[in-house]
Amino acid sequence: MSDSDSILSATNEGNVHRYITKPWNDRELKIIVKQAVHLFDEQQEKRDLHKKLEENNILLEQKLIECTYAGDQIKHMTYHDALTNLPNRATFKEILKVSHARSMRNPDYLFAILFLDIDHFKNINDSLGHVMGDQLLIEITQTLRGCIRANDTFARLGGDEFAILLDDIVNVKTVVPVVDRIFEKFQNPFYLDGREVYSSVSIGIAFRNSDYTQPDDMMRDADTAMNKAKSLGRARHVVFDVTMHQQVAKFLKLDTNLRRAIEREEFLLHYQPVVYASGEKLYGFEALVRWKHPDGGLVPPMDFIPVAEETGLILPIGQWVLYEAFRQMKSWHDQFPVYPPLKISVNISSKQFMQPDFIEQINDAILKTDIEPSSICLEITESVIMEHPEESAIKMMQLRDLHIQLYIDDFGTGYSSLSYLGKFPSDALKIDRSFVNNMMNDKTNLEIVRSIRNLASNLEMSVIAEGVETQAQFLEIKKLGCEYMQGYLFSKPLDAEEAGSFIKSRLVGHESACK
Ligand code: C2E
Ligand code: CA
Ligand code: CA
């Protein structure tokens, strides 16, 4: 190949427009034009492909961005609470693990867990609805966030429970201003849709110490302390200490034993006489439950009723008490048919009273025992009524319709709103024995008893004075015009047999029912 030929073929390589040397021959020209057309088609195809590729690349990039975002979202949802956007329980536990591990390496590193639970949050949900409830949780989240530092962890554990991990604190006193700030903030109302809502919070605190080998134990203790704060009256904080462990252990043991006691029917009732203030005639009895412990002793109600109330065991116990008290009184009615028939008072706990089918349970016990409903008195403490005023008023009305009497027990120890009191159809106020006990040596107590007496008169209710132990108290109460009395002066609570004898000895002065 000549030099000029090789230059030409190099120039033509890959080009659509080719150079040929003159003179060209037709056949060669034809071939070259054919090749040029083919090459042009090929290149056009490449350009199209390239364009398509570019477009696909852009789409792919967009998809990639979307996927990364969705991945982030899923990640965020796994670790955060949807409503408040705070870290959730799982995240809090992970962070706690890290802090715990750090504290194992460095004994000087101190941190604390604050376990927070909003008081009576259920009431907000019930009265204002879930939307408002959610709104309140969001508002509370913002408020609490303002009370802690940026390096602290603030999480929502679920429902109305929150937790704060106060990181790297100098000493235990460091939490004081934080807790103070939180309580101070809760002094102000939250605004929900223009409505003022007051709320409060109970806080349990646990500090890291070398005894904690598992981070979960620290959570558990902060939770225990929070429950203690609730039981002490809410809107307060409690720092965990080891005695609480013992209390929890005792509580759990009692719970187990009580469950067994229910199965083995280890309960019995004692009956304390209630007398008319005038003449000391027998009016009726208050049924008081006891637990006949397998060890032989009689356990007083105050040693197991509070636990039974907390665990819900009060429901089967309470049902048994109702049935047994009615059955016993019906039997005394048959044995001692006096007029008016003797009354039987039964204490009703908050959980029992708030059961949706409470009225049916009462009706059922009446039907089974065939007791005359008008000889039944139910004692409900004022705090129960005040905590659920609307529901209580409805239930009290229904009980009234059954001709059952209602007493407000331990009156004066709760926080009755006097304006409310008139709305509850109750028959009598039972003055708490603490006032009666101290009325002779403390003028204030005497005045309280007098005021309760006047209040009851204005509301057309009777008064039963509890815990009358001395003749002096008896005379004073009589002078104040209380209708009924109960106390060691007349009799201690008696077992069924002793109570039967007591009735027999007191029948004098009673009219016979079978005239
Ligand atoms: P409560 O309803 O205030 O019952 C009166 C308590 O005062 C009884 O104690 C009774 O023994 C005691 N008491 C009566 N007179 C005197 C007195 O003159 N001096 C003194 N110092 N005490 C007197 P008890 O039987 O230990 O019952 C304590 C509480 O346990 C009751 O207080 C009641 O709240 C609760 N309880 C008793 N039985 C039941 C029950 O069946 N169900 C429920 N839910 N609670 C019950
Ligand atoms: Ca009572
Ligand atoms: Ca009482």
mmCIF file with all atom_site columns, C-alpha atoms in Angstrom, residues 197-353:
data_model
loop_
_atom_site.group_PDB
_atom_site.id
_atom_site.type_symbol
_atom_site.label_atom_id
_atom_site.label_alt_id
_atom_site.label_comp_id
_atom_site.label_asym_id
_atom_site.label_entity_id
_atom_site.label_seq_id
_atom_site.pdbx_PDB_ins_code
_atom_site.Cartn_x
_atom_site.Cartn_y
_atom_site.Cartn_z
_atom_site.occupancy
_atom_site.B_iso_or_equiv
_atom_site.pdbx_formal_charge
_atom_site.auth_seq_id
_atom_site.auth_comp_id
_atom_site.auth_asym_id
_atom_site.auth_atom_id
_atom_site.pdbx_PDB_model_num
ATOM 1   C CA . VAL A 1 197 ? -55.993 21.771  81.173  1.00 0.00 ? 197 VAL A CA 1
ATOM 2   C CA . TYR A 1 198 ? -54.017 21.172  84.344  1.00 0.00 ? 198 TYR A CA 1
ATOM 3   C CA . SER A 1 199 ? -51.944 18.054  84.656  1.00 0.00 ? 199 SER A CA 1
ATOM 4   C CA . SER A 1 200 ? -49.395 16.615  87.051  1.00 0.00 ? 200 SER A CA 1
ATOM 5   C CA . VAL A 1 201 ? -46.692 14.023  86.924  1.00 0.00 ? 201 VAL A CA 1
ATOM 6   C CA . SER A 1 202 ? -45.237 11.387  89.251  1.00 0.00 ? 202 SER A CA 1
ATOM 7   C CA . ILE A 1 203 ? -41.514 10.748  88.975  1.00 0.00 ? 203 ILE A CA 1
ATOM 8   C CA . GLY A 1 204 ? -39.401 7.811   90.106  1.00 0.00 ? 204 GLY A CA 1
ATOM 9   C CA . ILE A 1 205 ? -35.635 8.275   90.179  1.00 0.00 ? 205 ILE A CA 1
ATOM 10  C CA . ALA A 1 206 ? -32.861 5.695   90.165  1.00 0.00 ? 206 ALA A CA 1
ATOM 11  C CA . PHE A 1 207 ? -29.163 6.545   90.300  1.00 0.00 ? 207 PHE A CA 1
ATOM 12  C CA . ARG A 1 208 ? -26.526 4.395   88.753  1.00 0.00 ? 208 ARG A CA 1
ATOM 13  C CA . ASN A 1 209 ? -24.595 2.451   91.346  1.00 0.00 ? 209 ASN A CA 1
ATOM 14  C CA . SER A 1 210 ? -22.135 -0.421  91.253  1.00 0.00 ? 210 SER A CA 1
ATOM 15  C CA . ASP A 1 211 ? -24.792 -2.939  92.376  1.00 0.00 ? 211 ASP A CA 1
ATOM 16  C CA . TYR A 1 212 ? -26.481 -2.724  89.024  1.00 0.00 ? 212 TYR A CA 1
ATOM 17  C CA . THR A 1 213 ? -25.162 -5.499  86.842  1.00 0.00 ? 213 THR A CA 1
ATOM 18  C CA . GLN A 1 214 ? -28.024 -5.214  84.335  1.00 0.00 ? 214 GLN A CA 1
ATOM 19  C CA . PRO A 1 215 ? -29.270 -1.916  82.917  1.00 0.00 ? 215 PRO A CA 1
ATOM 20  C CA . ASP A 1 216 ? -32.860 -3.228  83.021  1.00 0.00 ? 216 ASP A CA 1
ATOM 21  C CA . ASP A 1 217 ? -32.660 -3.449  86.822  1.00 0.00 ? 217 ASP A CA 1
ATOM 22  C CA . MET A 1 218 ? -32.149 0.284   86.981  1.00 0.00 ? 218 MET A CA 1
ATOM 23  C CA . MET A 1 219 ? -35.247 0.834   84.823  1.00 0.00 ? 219 MET A CA 1
ATOM 24  C CA . ARG A 1 220 ? -37.235 -1.487  87.063  1.00 0.00 ? 220 ARG A CA 1
ATOM 25  C CA . ASP A 1 221 ? -36.167 0.436   90.166  1.00 0.00 ? 221 ASP A CA 1
ATOM 26  C CA . ALA A 1 222 ? -37.022 3.821   88.668  1.00 0.00 ? 222 ALA A CA 1
ATOM 27  C CA . ASP A 1 223 ? -40.439 2.349   87.796  1.00 0.00 ? 223 ASP A CA 1
ATOM 28  C CA . THR A 1 224 ? -40.880 1.043   91.355  1.00 0.00 ? 224 THR A CA 1
ATOM 29  C CA . ALA A 1 225 ? -40.012 4.483   92.739  1.00 0.00 ? 225 ALA A CA 1
ATOM 30  C CA . MET A 1 226 ? -42.528 6.072   90.359  1.00 0.00 ? 226 MET A CA 1
ATOM 31  C CA . ASN A 1 227 ? -45.249 3.728   91.622  1.00 0.00 ? 227 ASN A CA 1
ATOM 32  C CA . LYS A 1 228 ? -44.324 4.687   95.152  1.00 0.00 ? 228 LYS A CA 1
ATOM 33  C CA . ALA A 1 229 ? -44.744 8.349   94.185  1.00 0.00 ? 229 ALA A CA 1
ATOM 34  C CA . LYS A 1 230 ? -48.219 7.488   92.857  1.00 0.00 ? 230 LYS A CA 1
ATOM 35  C CA . SER A 1 231 ? -49.204 5.662   95.998  1.00 0.00 ? 231 SER A CA 1
ATOM 36  C CA . LEU A 1 232 ? -48.040 8.564   98.143  1.00 0.00 ? 232 LEU A CA 1
ATOM 37  C CA . GLY A 1 233 ? -50.551 10.826  96.424  1.00 0.00 ? 233 GLY A CA 1
ATOM 38  C CA . ARG A 1 234 ? -49.045 11.572  92.980  1.00 0.00 ? 234 ARG A CA 1
ATOM 39  C CA . ALA A 1 235 ? -47.557 14.869  91.732  1.00 0.00 ? 235 ALA A CA 1
ATOM 40  C CA . ARG A 1 236 ? -44.279 14.124  93.488  1.00 0.00 ? 236 ARG A CA 1
ATOM 41  C CA . HIS A 1 237 ? -40.960 12.382  93.045  1.00 0.00 ? 237 HIS A CA 1
ATOM 42  C CA . VAL A 1 238 ? -39.484 9.446   94.914  1.00 0.00 ? 238 VAL A CA 1
ATOM 43  C CA . VAL A 1 239 ? -35.871 8.303   94.800  1.00 0.00 ? 239 VAL A CA 1
ATOM 44  C CA . PHE A 1 240 ? -35.486 4.541   94.751  1.00 0.00 ? 240 PHE A CA 1
ATOM 45  C CA . ASP A 1 241 ? -33.901 2.905   97.759  1.00 0.00 ? 241 ASP A CA 1
ATOM 46  C CA . VAL A 1 242 ? -33.340 -0.724  98.631  1.00 0.00 ? 242 VAL A CA 1
ATOM 47  C CA . THR A 1 243 ? -36.149 -0.883  101.180 1.00 0.00 ? 243 THR A CA 1
ATOM 48  C CA . MET A 1 244 ? -38.469 -0.548  98.198  1.00 0.00 ? 244 MET A CA 1
ATOM 49  C CA . HIS A 1 245 ? -37.112 -3.810  96.868  1.00 0.00 ? 245 HIS A CA 1
ATOM 50  C CA . GLN A 1 246 ? -38.085 -5.465  100.100 1.00 0.00 ? 246 GLN A CA 1
ATOM 51  C CA . GLN A 1 247 ? -41.510 -3.844  99.917  1.00 0.00 ? 247 GLN A CA 1
ATOM 52  C CA . VAL A 1 248 ? -42.002 -5.086  96.375  1.00 0.00 ? 248 VAL A CA 1
ATOM 53  C CA . ALA A 1 249 ? -40.919 -8.583  97.395  1.00 0.00 ? 249 ALA A CA 1
ATOM 54  C CA . LYS A 1 250 ? -43.326 -8.462  100.349 1.00 0.00 ? 250 LYS A CA 1
ATOM 55  C CA . PHE A 1 251 ? -46.085 -7.214  98.092  1.00 0.00 ? 251 PHE A CA 1
ATOM 56  C CA . LEU A 1 252 ? -45.574 -10.043 95.610  1.00 0.00 ? 252 LEU A CA 1
ATOM 57  C CA . LYS A 1 253 ? -45.514 -12.631 98.366  1.00 0.00 ? 253 LYS A CA 1
ATOM 58  C CA . LEU A 1 254 ? -48.719 -11.255 99.855  1.00 0.00 ? 254 LEU A CA 1
ATOM 59  C CA . ASP A 1 255 ? -50.321 -11.295 96.420  1.00 0.00 ? 255 ASP A CA 1
ATOM 60  C CA . THR A 1 256 ? -49.458 -14.985 95.966  1.00 0.00 ? 256 THR A CA 1
ATOM 61  C CA . ASN A 1 257 ? -50.733 -15.844 99.439  1.00 0.00 ? 257 ASN A CA 1
ATOM 62  C CA . LEU A 1 258 ? -53.938 -13.901 98.892  1.00 0.00 ? 258 LEU A CA 1
ATOM 63  C CA . ARG A 1 259 ? -54.639 -15.772 95.671  1.00 0.00 ? 259 ARG A CA 1
ATOM 64  C CA . ARG A 1 260 ? -54.269 -19.007 97.567  1.00 0.00 ? 260 ARG A CA 1
ATOM 65  C CA . ALA A 1 261 ? -56.456 -17.653 100.376 1.00 0.00 ? 261 ALA A CA 1
ATOM 66  C CA . ILE A 1 262 ? -59.232 -16.990 97.881  1.00 0.00 ? 262 ILE A CA 1
ATOM 67  C CA . GLU A 1 263 ? -58.999 -20.520 96.503  1.00 0.00 ? 263 GLU A CA 1
ATOM 68  C CA . ARG A 1 264 ? -59.006 -22.016 100.004 1.00 0.00 ? 264 ARG A CA 1
ATOM 69  C CA . GLU A 1 265 ? -61.732 -19.670 101.244 1.00 0.00 ? 265 GLU A CA 1
ATOM 70  C CA . GLU A 1 266 ? -59.685 -18.421 104.178 1.00 0.00 ? 266 GLU A CA 1
ATOM 71  C CA . PHE A 1 267 ? -61.725 -15.265 104.804 1.00 0.00 ? 267 PHE A CA 1
ATOM 72  C CA . LEU A 1 268 ? -64.293 -14.632 107.456 1.00 0.00 ? 268 LEU A CA 1
ATOM 73  C CA . LEU A 1 269 ? -66.387 -11.729 108.623 1.00 0.00 ? 269 LEU A CA 1
ATOM 74  C CA . HIS A 1 270 ? -66.576 -9.974  111.936 1.00 0.00 ? 270 HIS A CA 1
ATOM 75  C CA . TYR A 1 271 ? -69.516 -7.771  112.773 1.00 0.00 ? 271 TYR A CA 1
ATOM 76  C CA . GLN A 1 272 ? -69.324 -4.550  114.722 1.00 0.00 ? 272 GLN A CA 1
ATOM 77  C CA . PRO A 1 273 ? -72.599 -3.342  116.243 1.00 0.00 ? 273 PRO A CA 1
ATOM 78  C CA . VAL A 1 274 ? -73.947 0.061   115.252 1.00 0.00 ? 274 VAL A CA 1
ATOM 79  C CA . VAL A 1 275 ? -76.302 1.566   117.834 1.00 0.00 ? 275 VAL A CA 1
ATOM 80  C CA . TYR A 1 276 ? -78.854 4.366   117.953 1.00 0.00 ? 276 TYR A CA 1
ATOM 81  C CA . ALA A 1 277 ? -77.382 7.305   119.855 1.00 0.00 ? 277 ALA A CA 1
ATOM 82  C CA . SER A 1 278 ? -80.600 7.580   121.793 1.00 0.00 ? 278 SER A CA 1
ATOM 83  C CA . GLY A 1 279 ? -80.922 4.626   124.104 1.00 0.00 ? 279 GLY A CA 1
ATOM 84  C CA . GLU A 1 280 ? -78.106 2.566   122.636 1.00 0.00 ? 280 GLU A CA 1
ATOM 85  C CA . LYS A 1 281 ? -80.595 0.276   120.878 1.00 0.00 ? 281 LYS A CA 1
ATOM 86  C CA . LEU A 1 282 ? -79.051 -1.975  118.248 1.00 0.00 ? 282 LEU A CA 1
ATOM 87  C CA . TYR A 1 283 ? -79.376 -0.565  114.743 1.00 0.00 ? 283 TYR A CA 1
ATOM 88  C CA . GLY A 1 284 ? -77.318 -3.094  112.830 1.00 0.00 ? 284 GLY A CA 1
ATOM 89  C CA . PHE A 1 285 ? -73.767 -4.271  112.097 1.00 0.00 ? 285 PHE A CA 1
ATOM 90  C CA . GLU A 1 286 ? -70.836 -3.310  109.963 1.00 0.00 ? 286 GLU A CA 1
ATOM 91  C CA . ALA A 1 287 ? -69.277 -6.347  108.297 1.00 0.00 ? 287 ALA A CA 1
ATOM 92  C CA . LEU A 1 288 ? -65.462 -6.291  108.563 1.00 0.00 ? 288 LEU A CA 1
ATOM 93  C CA . VAL A 1 289 ? -63.391 -8.827  106.734 1.00 0.00 ? 289 VAL A CA 1
ATOM 94  C CA . ARG A 1 290 ? -60.523 -10.844 108.271 1.00 0.00 ? 290 ARG A CA 1
ATOM 95  C CA . TRP A 1 291 ? -58.116 -13.303 106.775 1.00 0.00 ? 291 TRP A CA 1
ATOM 96  C CA . LYS A 1 292 ? -57.684 -16.504 108.719 1.00 0.00 ? 292 LYS A CA 1
ATOM 97  C CA . HIS A 1 293 ? -54.024 -17.121 107.955 1.00 0.00 ? 293 HIS A CA 1
ATOM 98  C CA . PRO A 1 294 ? -52.896 -20.757 107.753 1.00 0.00 ? 294 PRO A CA 1
ATOM 99  C CA . ASP A 1 295 ? -50.319 -19.885 110.454 1.00 0.00 ? 295 ASP A CA 1
ATOM 100 C CA . GLY A 1 296 ? -53.228 -19.430 112.822 1.00 0.00 ? 296 GLY A CA 1
ATOM 101 C CA . GLY A 1 297 ? -53.519 -15.677 113.196 1.00 0.00 ? 297 GLY A CA 1
ATOM 102 C CA . LEU A 1 298 ? -56.317 -13.382 112.049 1.00 0.00 ? 298 LEU A CA 1
ATOM 103 C CA . VAL A 1 299 ? -54.918 -10.835 109.619 1.00 0.00 ? 299 VAL A CA 1
ATOM 104 C CA . PRO A 1 300 ? -56.615 -7.410  109.912 1.00 0.00 ? 300 PRO A CA 1
ATOM 105 C CA . PRO A 1 301 ? -57.982 -5.896  106.689 1.00 0.00 ? 301 PRO A CA 1
ATOM 106 C CA . MET A 1 302 ? -55.518 -3.026  106.615 1.00 0.00 ? 302 MET A CA 1
ATOM 107 C CA . ASP A 1 303 ? -52.715 -5.591  106.144 1.00 0.00 ? 303 ASP A CA 1
ATOM 108 C CA . PHE A 1 304 ? -54.166 -7.061  102.966 1.00 0.00 ? 304 PHE A CA 1
ATOM 109 C CA . ILE A 1 305 ? -57.003 -4.913  101.564 1.00 0.00 ? 305 ILE A CA 1
ATOM 110 C CA . PRO A 1 306 ? -54.646 -2.237  100.124 1.00 0.00 ? 306 PRO A CA 1
ATOM 111 C CA . VAL A 1 307 ? -52.655 -4.928  98.267  1.00 0.00 ? 307 VAL A CA 1
ATOM 112 C CA . ALA A 1 308 ? -55.848 -6.648  97.144  1.00 0.00 ? 308 ALA A CA 1
ATOM 113 C CA . GLU A 1 309 ? -57.086 -3.300  95.839  1.00 0.00 ? 309 GLU A CA 1
ATOM 114 C CA . GLU A 1 310 ? -53.927 -2.750  93.869  1.00 0.00 ? 310 GLU A CA 1
ATOM 115 C CA . THR A 1 311 ? -53.850 -6.205  92.310  1.00 0.00 ? 311 THR A CA 1
ATOM 116 C CA . GLY A 1 312 ? -57.579 -6.440  91.685  1.00 0.00 ? 312 GLY A CA 1
ATOM 117 C CA . LEU A 1 313 ? -58.025 -9.365  94.093  1.00 0.00 ? 313 LEU A CA 1
ATOM 118 C CA . ILE A 1 314 ? -60.426 -7.145  95.997  1.00 0.00 ? 314 ILE A CA 1
ATOM 119 C CA . LEU A 1 315 ? -63.028 -8.056  93.369  1.00 0.00 ? 315 LEU A CA 1
ATOM 120 C CA . PRO A 1 316 ? -63.415 -11.736 94.293  1.00 0.00 ? 316 PRO A CA 1
ATOM 121 C CA . ILE A 1 317 ? -62.861 -10.917 97.987  1.00 0.00 ? 317 ILE A CA 1
ATOM 122 C CA . GLY A 1 318 ? -65.435 -8.101  97.860  1.00 0.00 ? 318 GLY A CA 1
ATOM 123 C CA . GLN A 1 319 ? -67.955 -10.317 96.115  1.00 0.00 ? 319 GLN A CA 1
ATOM 124 C CA . TRP A 1 320 ? -67.549 -12.981 98.759  1.00 0.00 ? 320 TRP A CA 1
ATOM 125 C CA . VAL A 1 321 ? -67.956 -10.344 101.524 1.00 0.00 ? 321 VAL A CA 1
ATOM 126 C CA . LEU A 1 322 ? -71.184 -9.081  99.966  1.00 0.00 ? 322 LEU A CA 1
ATOM 127 C CA . TYR A 1 323 ? -72.663 -12.524 99.644  1.00 0.00 ? 323 TYR A CA 1
ATOM 128 C CA . GLU A 1 324 ? -71.571 -13.698 103.106 1.00 0.00 ? 324 GLU A CA 1
ATOM 129 C CA . ALA A 1 325 ? -72.714 -10.516 104.879 1.00 0.00 ? 325 ALA A CA 1
ATOM 130 C CA . PHE A 1 326 ? -76.123 -10.670 103.188 1.00 0.00 ? 326 PHE A CA 1
ATOM 131 C CA . ARG A 1 327 ? -76.460 -14.373 103.905 1.00 0.00 ? 327 ARG A CA 1
ATOM 132 C CA . GLN A 1 328 ? -75.623 -13.882 107.592 1.00 0.00 ? 328 GLN A CA 1
ATOM 133 C CA . MET A 1 329 ? -77.980 -10.948 108.029 1.00 0.00 ? 329 MET A CA 1
ATOM 134 C CA . LYS A 1 330 ? -80.796 -12.799 106.278 1.00 0.00 ? 330 LYS A CA 1
ATOM 135 C CA . SER A 1 331 ? -80.272 -15.640 108.719 1.00 0.00 ? 331 SER A CA 1
ATOM 136 C CA . TRP A 1 332 ? -80.426 -13.187 111.687 1.00 0.00 ? 332 TRP A CA 1
ATOM 137 C CA . HIS A 1 333 ? -83.566 -11.637 110.209 1.00 0.00 ? 333 HIS A CA 1
ATOM 138 C CA . ASP A 1 334 ? -85.145 -15.075 110.201 1.00 0.00 ? 334 ASP A CA 1
ATOM 139 C CA . GLN A 1 335 ? -83.872 -15.825 113.689 1.00 0.00 ? 335 GLN A CA 1
ATOM 140 C CA . PHE A 1 336 ? -84.633 -12.412 115.199 1.00 0.00 ? 336 PHE A CA 1
ATOM 141 C CA . PRO A 1 337 ? -87.564 -10.889 113.337 1.00 0.00 ? 337 PRO A CA 1
ATOM 142 C CA . VAL A 1 338 ? -87.500 -7.364  114.799 1.00 0.00 ? 338 VAL A CA 1
ATOM 143 C CA . TYR A 1 339 ? -88.879 -4.140  113.428 1.00 0.00 ? 339 TYR A CA 1
ATOM 144 C CA . PRO A 1 340 ? -87.276 -2.254  111.816 1.00 0.00 ? 340 PRO A CA 1
ATOM 145 C CA . PRO A 1 341 ? -85.079 -5.098  110.574 1.00 0.00 ? 341 PRO A CA 1
ATOM 146 C CA . LEU A 1 342 ? -81.420 -4.956  111.560 1.00 0.00 ? 342 LEU A CA 1
ATOM 147 C CA . LYS A 1 343 ? -79.172 -3.357  108.985 1.00 0.00 ? 343 LYS A CA 1
ATOM 148 C CA . ILE A 1 344 ? -76.000 -4.757  107.498 1.00 0.00 ? 344 ILE A CA 1
ATOM 149 C CA . SER A 1 345 ? -73.251 -2.391  106.353 1.00 0.00 ? 345 SER A CA 1
ATOM 150 C CA . VAL A 1 346 ? -70.697 -3.541  103.807 1.00 0.00 ? 346 VAL A CA 1
ATOM 151 C CA . ASN A 1 347 ? -67.521 -1.690  102.819 1.00 0.00 ? 347 ASN A CA 1
ATOM 152 C CA . ILE A 1 348 ? -67.132 -1.280  99.102  1.00 0.00 ? 348 ILE A CA 1
ATOM 153 C CA . SER A 1 349 ? -63.734 -0.575  97.620  1.00 0.00 ? 349 SER A CA 1
ATOM 154 C CA . SER A 1 350 ? -63.107 1.783   94.741  1.00 0.00 ? 350 SER A CA 1
ATOM 155 C CA . LYS A 1 351 ? -62.347 -0.954  92.179  1.00 0.00 ? 351 LYS A CA 1
ATOM 156 C CA . GLN A 1 352 ? -65.483 -2.819  93.148  1.00 0.00 ? 352 GLN A CA 1
ATOM 157 C CA . PHE A 1 353 ? -67.699 0.220   92.933  1.00 0.00 ? 353 PHE A CA 1
#
